[in-house]
Short mmCIF file of C-alpha atoms in Angstrom, two decimals:
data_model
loop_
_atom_site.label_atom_id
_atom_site.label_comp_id
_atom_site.label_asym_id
_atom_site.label_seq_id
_atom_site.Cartn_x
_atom_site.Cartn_y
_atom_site.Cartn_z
CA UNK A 92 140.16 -2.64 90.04
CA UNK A 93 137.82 -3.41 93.23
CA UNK A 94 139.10 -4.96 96.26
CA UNK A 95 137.55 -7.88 94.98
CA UNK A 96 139.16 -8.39 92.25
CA UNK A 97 142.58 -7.47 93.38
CA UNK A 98 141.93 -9.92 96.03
CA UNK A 99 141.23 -12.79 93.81
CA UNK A 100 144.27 -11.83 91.67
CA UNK A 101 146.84 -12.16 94.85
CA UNK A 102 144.73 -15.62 95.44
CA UNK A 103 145.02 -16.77 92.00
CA UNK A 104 149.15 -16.02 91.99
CA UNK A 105 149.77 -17.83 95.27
CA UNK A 106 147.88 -20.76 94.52
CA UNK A 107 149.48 -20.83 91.41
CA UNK A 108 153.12 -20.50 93.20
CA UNK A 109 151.64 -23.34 94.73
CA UNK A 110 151.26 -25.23 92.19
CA UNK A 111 154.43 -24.68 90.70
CA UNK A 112 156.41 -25.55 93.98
CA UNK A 113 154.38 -28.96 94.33
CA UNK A 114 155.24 -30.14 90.67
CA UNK A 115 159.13 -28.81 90.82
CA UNK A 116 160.62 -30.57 94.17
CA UNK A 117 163.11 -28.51 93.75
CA UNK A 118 161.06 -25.52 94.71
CA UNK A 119 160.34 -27.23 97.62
CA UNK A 120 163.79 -28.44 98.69
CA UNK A 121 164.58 -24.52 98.64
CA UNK A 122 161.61 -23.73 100.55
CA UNK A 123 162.33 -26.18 103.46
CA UNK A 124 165.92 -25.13 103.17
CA UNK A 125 164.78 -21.39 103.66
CA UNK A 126 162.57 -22.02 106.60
CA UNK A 127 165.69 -24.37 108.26
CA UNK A 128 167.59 -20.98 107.97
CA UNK A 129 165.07 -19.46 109.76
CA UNK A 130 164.71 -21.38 112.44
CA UNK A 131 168.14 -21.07 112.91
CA UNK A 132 168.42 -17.69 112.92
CA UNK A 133 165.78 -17.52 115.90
CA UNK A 134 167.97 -19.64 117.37
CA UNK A 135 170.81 -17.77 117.15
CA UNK A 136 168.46 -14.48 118.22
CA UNK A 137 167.54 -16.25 121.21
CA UNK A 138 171.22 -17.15 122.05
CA UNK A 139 171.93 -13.55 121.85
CA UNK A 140 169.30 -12.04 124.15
CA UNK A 141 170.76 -14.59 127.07
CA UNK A 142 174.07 -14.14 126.68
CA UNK A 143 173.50 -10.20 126.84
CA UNK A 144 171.27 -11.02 130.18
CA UNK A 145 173.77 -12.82 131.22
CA UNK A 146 176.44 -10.57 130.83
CA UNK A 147 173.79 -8.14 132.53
CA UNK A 148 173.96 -9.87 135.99
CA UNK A 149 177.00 -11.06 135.48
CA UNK A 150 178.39 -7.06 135.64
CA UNK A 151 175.19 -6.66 138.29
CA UNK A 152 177.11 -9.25 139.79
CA UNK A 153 180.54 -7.69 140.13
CA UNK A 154 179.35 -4.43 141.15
CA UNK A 155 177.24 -5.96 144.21
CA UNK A 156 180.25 -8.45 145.05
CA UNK A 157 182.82 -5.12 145.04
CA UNK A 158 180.29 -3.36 147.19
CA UNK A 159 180.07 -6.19 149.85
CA UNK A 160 183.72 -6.02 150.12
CA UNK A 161 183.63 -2.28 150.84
CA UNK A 162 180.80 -2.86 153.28
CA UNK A 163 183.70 -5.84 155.10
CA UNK A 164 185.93 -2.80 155.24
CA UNK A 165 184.19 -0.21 156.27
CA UNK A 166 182.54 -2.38 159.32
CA UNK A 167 186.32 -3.33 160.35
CA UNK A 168 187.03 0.48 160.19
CA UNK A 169 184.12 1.38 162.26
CA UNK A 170 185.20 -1.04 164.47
CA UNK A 171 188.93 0.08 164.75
CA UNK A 172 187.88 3.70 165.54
CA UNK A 173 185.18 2.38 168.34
CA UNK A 174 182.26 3.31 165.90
CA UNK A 175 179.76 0.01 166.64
CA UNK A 176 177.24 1.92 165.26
CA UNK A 177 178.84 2.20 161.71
CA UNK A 178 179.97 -0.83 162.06
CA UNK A 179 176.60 -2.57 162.59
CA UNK A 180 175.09 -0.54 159.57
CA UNK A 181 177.58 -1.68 157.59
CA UNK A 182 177.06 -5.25 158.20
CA UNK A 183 173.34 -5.02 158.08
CA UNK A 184 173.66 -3.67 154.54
CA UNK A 185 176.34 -6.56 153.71
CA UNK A 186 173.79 -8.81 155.28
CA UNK A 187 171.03 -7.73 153.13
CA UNK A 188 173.47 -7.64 150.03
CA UNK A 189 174.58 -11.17 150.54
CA UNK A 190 170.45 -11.77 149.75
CA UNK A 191 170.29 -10.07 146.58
CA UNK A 192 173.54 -11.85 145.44
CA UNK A 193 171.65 -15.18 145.67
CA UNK A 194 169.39 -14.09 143.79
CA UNK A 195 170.32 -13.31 141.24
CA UNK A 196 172.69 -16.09 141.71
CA UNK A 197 170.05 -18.09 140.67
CA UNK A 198 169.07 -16.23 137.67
CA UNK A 199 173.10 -16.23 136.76
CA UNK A 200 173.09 -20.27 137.10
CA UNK A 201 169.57 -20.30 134.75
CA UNK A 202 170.67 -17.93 132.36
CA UNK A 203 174.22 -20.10 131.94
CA UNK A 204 171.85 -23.60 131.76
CA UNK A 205 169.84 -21.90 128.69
CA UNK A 206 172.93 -20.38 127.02
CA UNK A 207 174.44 -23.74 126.94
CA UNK A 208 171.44 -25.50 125.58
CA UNK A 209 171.08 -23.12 123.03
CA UNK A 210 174.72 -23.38 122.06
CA UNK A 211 174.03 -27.45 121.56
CA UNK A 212 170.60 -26.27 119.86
CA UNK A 213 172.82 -23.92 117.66
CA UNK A 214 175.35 -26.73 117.20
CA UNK A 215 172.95 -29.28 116.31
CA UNK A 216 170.94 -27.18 114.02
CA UNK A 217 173.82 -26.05 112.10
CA UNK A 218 174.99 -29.34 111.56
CA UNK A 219 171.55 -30.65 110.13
CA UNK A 220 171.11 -27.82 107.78
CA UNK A 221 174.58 -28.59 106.46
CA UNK A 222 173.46 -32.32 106.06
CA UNK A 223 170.01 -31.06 104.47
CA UNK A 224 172.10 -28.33 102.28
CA UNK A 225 174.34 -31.25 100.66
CA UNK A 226 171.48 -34.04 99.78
CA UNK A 227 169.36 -30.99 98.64
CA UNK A 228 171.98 -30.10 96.47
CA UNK A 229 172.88 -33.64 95.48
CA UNK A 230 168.74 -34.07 95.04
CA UNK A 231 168.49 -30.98 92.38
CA UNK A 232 171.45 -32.28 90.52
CA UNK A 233 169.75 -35.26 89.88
CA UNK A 234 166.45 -34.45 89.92
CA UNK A 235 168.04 -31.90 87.03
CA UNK A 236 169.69 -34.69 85.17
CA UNK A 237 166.99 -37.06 84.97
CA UNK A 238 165.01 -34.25 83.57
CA UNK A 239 167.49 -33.40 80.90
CA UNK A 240 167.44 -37.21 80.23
CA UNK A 241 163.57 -37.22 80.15
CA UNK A 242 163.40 -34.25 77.10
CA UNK A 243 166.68 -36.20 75.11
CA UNK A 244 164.57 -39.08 75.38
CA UNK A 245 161.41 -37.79 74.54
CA UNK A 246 163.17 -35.84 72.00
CA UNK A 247 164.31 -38.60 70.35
CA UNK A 248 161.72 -40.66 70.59
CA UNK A 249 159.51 -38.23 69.23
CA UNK A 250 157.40 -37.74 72.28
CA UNK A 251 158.08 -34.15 72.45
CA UNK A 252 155.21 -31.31 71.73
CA UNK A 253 158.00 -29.95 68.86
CA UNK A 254 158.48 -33.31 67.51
CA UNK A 255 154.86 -34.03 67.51
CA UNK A 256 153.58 -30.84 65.78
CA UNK A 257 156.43 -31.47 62.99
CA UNK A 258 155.01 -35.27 62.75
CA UNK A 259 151.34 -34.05 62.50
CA UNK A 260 152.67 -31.33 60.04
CA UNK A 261 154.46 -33.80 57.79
CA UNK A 262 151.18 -36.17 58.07
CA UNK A 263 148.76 -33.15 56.64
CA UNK A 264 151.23 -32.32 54.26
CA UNK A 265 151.52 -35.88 52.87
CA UNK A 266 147.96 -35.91 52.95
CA UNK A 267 147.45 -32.97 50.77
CA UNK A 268 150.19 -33.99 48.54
CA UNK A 269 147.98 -37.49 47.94
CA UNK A 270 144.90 -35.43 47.39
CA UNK A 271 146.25 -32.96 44.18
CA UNK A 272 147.68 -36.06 43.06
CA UNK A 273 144.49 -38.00 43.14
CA UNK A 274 142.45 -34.87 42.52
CA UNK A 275 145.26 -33.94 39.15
CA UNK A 276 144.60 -37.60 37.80
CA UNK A 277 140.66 -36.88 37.92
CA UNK A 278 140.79 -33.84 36.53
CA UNK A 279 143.05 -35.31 33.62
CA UNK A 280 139.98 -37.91 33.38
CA UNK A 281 137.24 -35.67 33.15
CA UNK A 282 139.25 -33.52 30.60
CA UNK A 283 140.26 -36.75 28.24
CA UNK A 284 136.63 -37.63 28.42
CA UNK A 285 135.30 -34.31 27.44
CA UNK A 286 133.28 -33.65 31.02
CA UNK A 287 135.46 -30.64 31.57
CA UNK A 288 136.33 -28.21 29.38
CA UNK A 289 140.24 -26.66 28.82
CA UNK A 290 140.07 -22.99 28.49
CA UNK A 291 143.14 -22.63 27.39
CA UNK A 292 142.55 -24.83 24.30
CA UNK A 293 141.57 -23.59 20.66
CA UNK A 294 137.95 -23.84 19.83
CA UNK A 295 136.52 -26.50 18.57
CA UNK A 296 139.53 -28.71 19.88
CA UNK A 297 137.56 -31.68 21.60
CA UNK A 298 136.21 -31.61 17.52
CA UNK A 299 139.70 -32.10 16.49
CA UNK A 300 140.91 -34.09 19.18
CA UNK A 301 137.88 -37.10 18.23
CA UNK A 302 138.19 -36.67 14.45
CA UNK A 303 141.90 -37.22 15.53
CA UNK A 304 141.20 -40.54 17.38
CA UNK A 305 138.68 -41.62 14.76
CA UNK A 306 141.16 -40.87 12.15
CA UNK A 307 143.96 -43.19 14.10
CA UNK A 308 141.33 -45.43 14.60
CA UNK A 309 140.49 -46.24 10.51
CA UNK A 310 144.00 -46.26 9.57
CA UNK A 311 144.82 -49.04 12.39
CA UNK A 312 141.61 -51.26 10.89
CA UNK A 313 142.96 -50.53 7.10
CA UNK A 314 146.39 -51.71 8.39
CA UNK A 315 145.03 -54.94 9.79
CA UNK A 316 142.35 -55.65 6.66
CA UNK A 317 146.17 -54.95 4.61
CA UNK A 318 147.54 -57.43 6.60
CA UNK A 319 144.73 -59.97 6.49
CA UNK A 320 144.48 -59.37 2.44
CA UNK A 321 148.54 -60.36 2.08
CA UNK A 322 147.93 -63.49 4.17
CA UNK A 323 145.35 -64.47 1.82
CA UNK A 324 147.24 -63.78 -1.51
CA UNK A 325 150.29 -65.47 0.03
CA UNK A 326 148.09 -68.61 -0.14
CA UNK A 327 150.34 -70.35 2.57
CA UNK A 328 153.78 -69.82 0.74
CA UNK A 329 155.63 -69.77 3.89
CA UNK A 330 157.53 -66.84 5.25
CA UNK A 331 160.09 -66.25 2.56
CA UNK A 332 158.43 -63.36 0.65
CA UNK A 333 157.13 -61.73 3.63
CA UNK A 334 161.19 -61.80 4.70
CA UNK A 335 162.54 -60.79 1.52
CA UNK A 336 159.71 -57.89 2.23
CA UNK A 337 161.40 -57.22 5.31
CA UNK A 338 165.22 -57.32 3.83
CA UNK A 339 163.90 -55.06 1.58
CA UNK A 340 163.47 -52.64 3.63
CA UNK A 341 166.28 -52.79 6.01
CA UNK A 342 168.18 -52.61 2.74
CA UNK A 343 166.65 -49.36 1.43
CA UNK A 344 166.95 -47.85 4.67
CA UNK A 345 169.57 -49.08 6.59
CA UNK A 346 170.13 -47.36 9.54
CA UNK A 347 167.94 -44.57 8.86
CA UNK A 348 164.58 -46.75 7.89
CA UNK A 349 162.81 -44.97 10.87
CA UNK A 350 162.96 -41.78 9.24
CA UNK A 351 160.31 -43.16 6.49
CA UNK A 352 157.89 -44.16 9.31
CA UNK A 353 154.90 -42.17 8.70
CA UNK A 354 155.81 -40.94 5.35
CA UNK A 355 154.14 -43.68 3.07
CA UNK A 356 152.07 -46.70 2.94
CA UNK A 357 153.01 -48.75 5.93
CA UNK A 358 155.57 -51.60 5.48
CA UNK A 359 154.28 -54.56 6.38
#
């Protein structure tokens, strides 16, 4: 891979972190919460590196404050044993000491001023990332909740990219179901009307099957010319032969008359 193309790789995943953190605030809340911790810990660095230098001049301090009490001393010696000379070389040296001592006096004093406004910087600091630490806490929770709530109610109202690809699956597959149903009735068509062959039937069966439904066909017309040809011979003698017709045959067969159906000439 060129340097190129690793290049725009690192590029693509950042932006893409990006992204991420700008549509999750919780991402976010964690960021500004890590850079809060941060800041505090520079803080806390800086506190460090003045209290040392303080405690630097503070021990520069001592030593130079014990030495300018030696110098008083050894001046009153010098002066006891009738050494002036000694005893003006040690004050010009306490002279010149009492100089440096206010100083770094000064630096002492400004060293102490920072420290203390660093503690309160410190103090401060800590107590607002304790604030921030709570709500972003409290602002997760919820932000987690309403979430939750979001996908049960998308879940149950069907809103869901689950609940919609079952929908749209039980949509095709009532669609399919409606075309073999529709496409089984045509098919039964074309067969009863001869357009389409069964293979699976004997041969010459469509033959039979007509001669069939011609057959049914001439016995229903000599059924209806029988019935026409008794009306006539009755001659308009009422109903009572065509009932004693009737008795008849409940009387021969009873219970079991349908078992003659088919059997002989038809009953009228």
């Amino acid at each position: 891979m060129s340097f190129t193309s690793r290049l725009r790789v690192i590029l693509r995943s950042k932006s893409d972190r990006a992204l991420t953190r700008l549509e999750d605030p919780r991402e976010a809340l964690d960021d500004s919460y890590e850079q809060q911790l941060k800041m505090l810990q520079q803080v806390r660095h800086g506190l460090a590196e003045v209290a040392t230098a303080k405690k630097r001049i503070e021990l520069l301090g001592q030593e130079m404050g014990g030495r300018y009490r030696r110098l008083a001393d050894q001046a009153q010696e010098a002066v006891n044993q009738g050494r002036d000379d000694l005893a003006r070389t040690a004050l010009e040296r306490r002279s010149l000491l009492e100089g440096q001592v206010a100083g770094i006096r000064e630096q002492y004093l400004a060293l102490v001023q920072q420290q203390s406004q660093l503690q309160e910087n410190e103090r401060r600091l800590t107590e607002r990332i304790a604030v921030f630490r709570t709500e972003k806490e409290t602002m997760k929770a919820t932000y987690a909740a309403s979430q939750a709530r979001v996908k049960a109610n998308e879940g149950t109202a069907g809103l869901g990219s689950e609940i919609t690809d079952a929908g749209a699956g039980l949509d095709r597959a009532r669609d399919r179901v409606a075309q073999m149903r529709a496409r089984a009735a045509a098919t039964d068509e074309l067969l009863s009307s001869g357009a389409l062959h069964d293979v699976t039937a004997a041969p010459d069966s469509d033959l039979e099957r007509q001669l069939s439904a011609g057959a049914t066909k001439a016995d229903v017309d000599r059924q209806l010319q029988a019935m026409k040809d008794v009306r006539t011979g009755d001659g308009g003698r009422g109903t009572g032969s065509g009932s004693d017709t009737r008795a008849g045959t409940d009387a021969r067969g009873g219970s079991g008359s349908w078992l003659s159906i088919g059997e002989g000439p038809t009953a009228l």
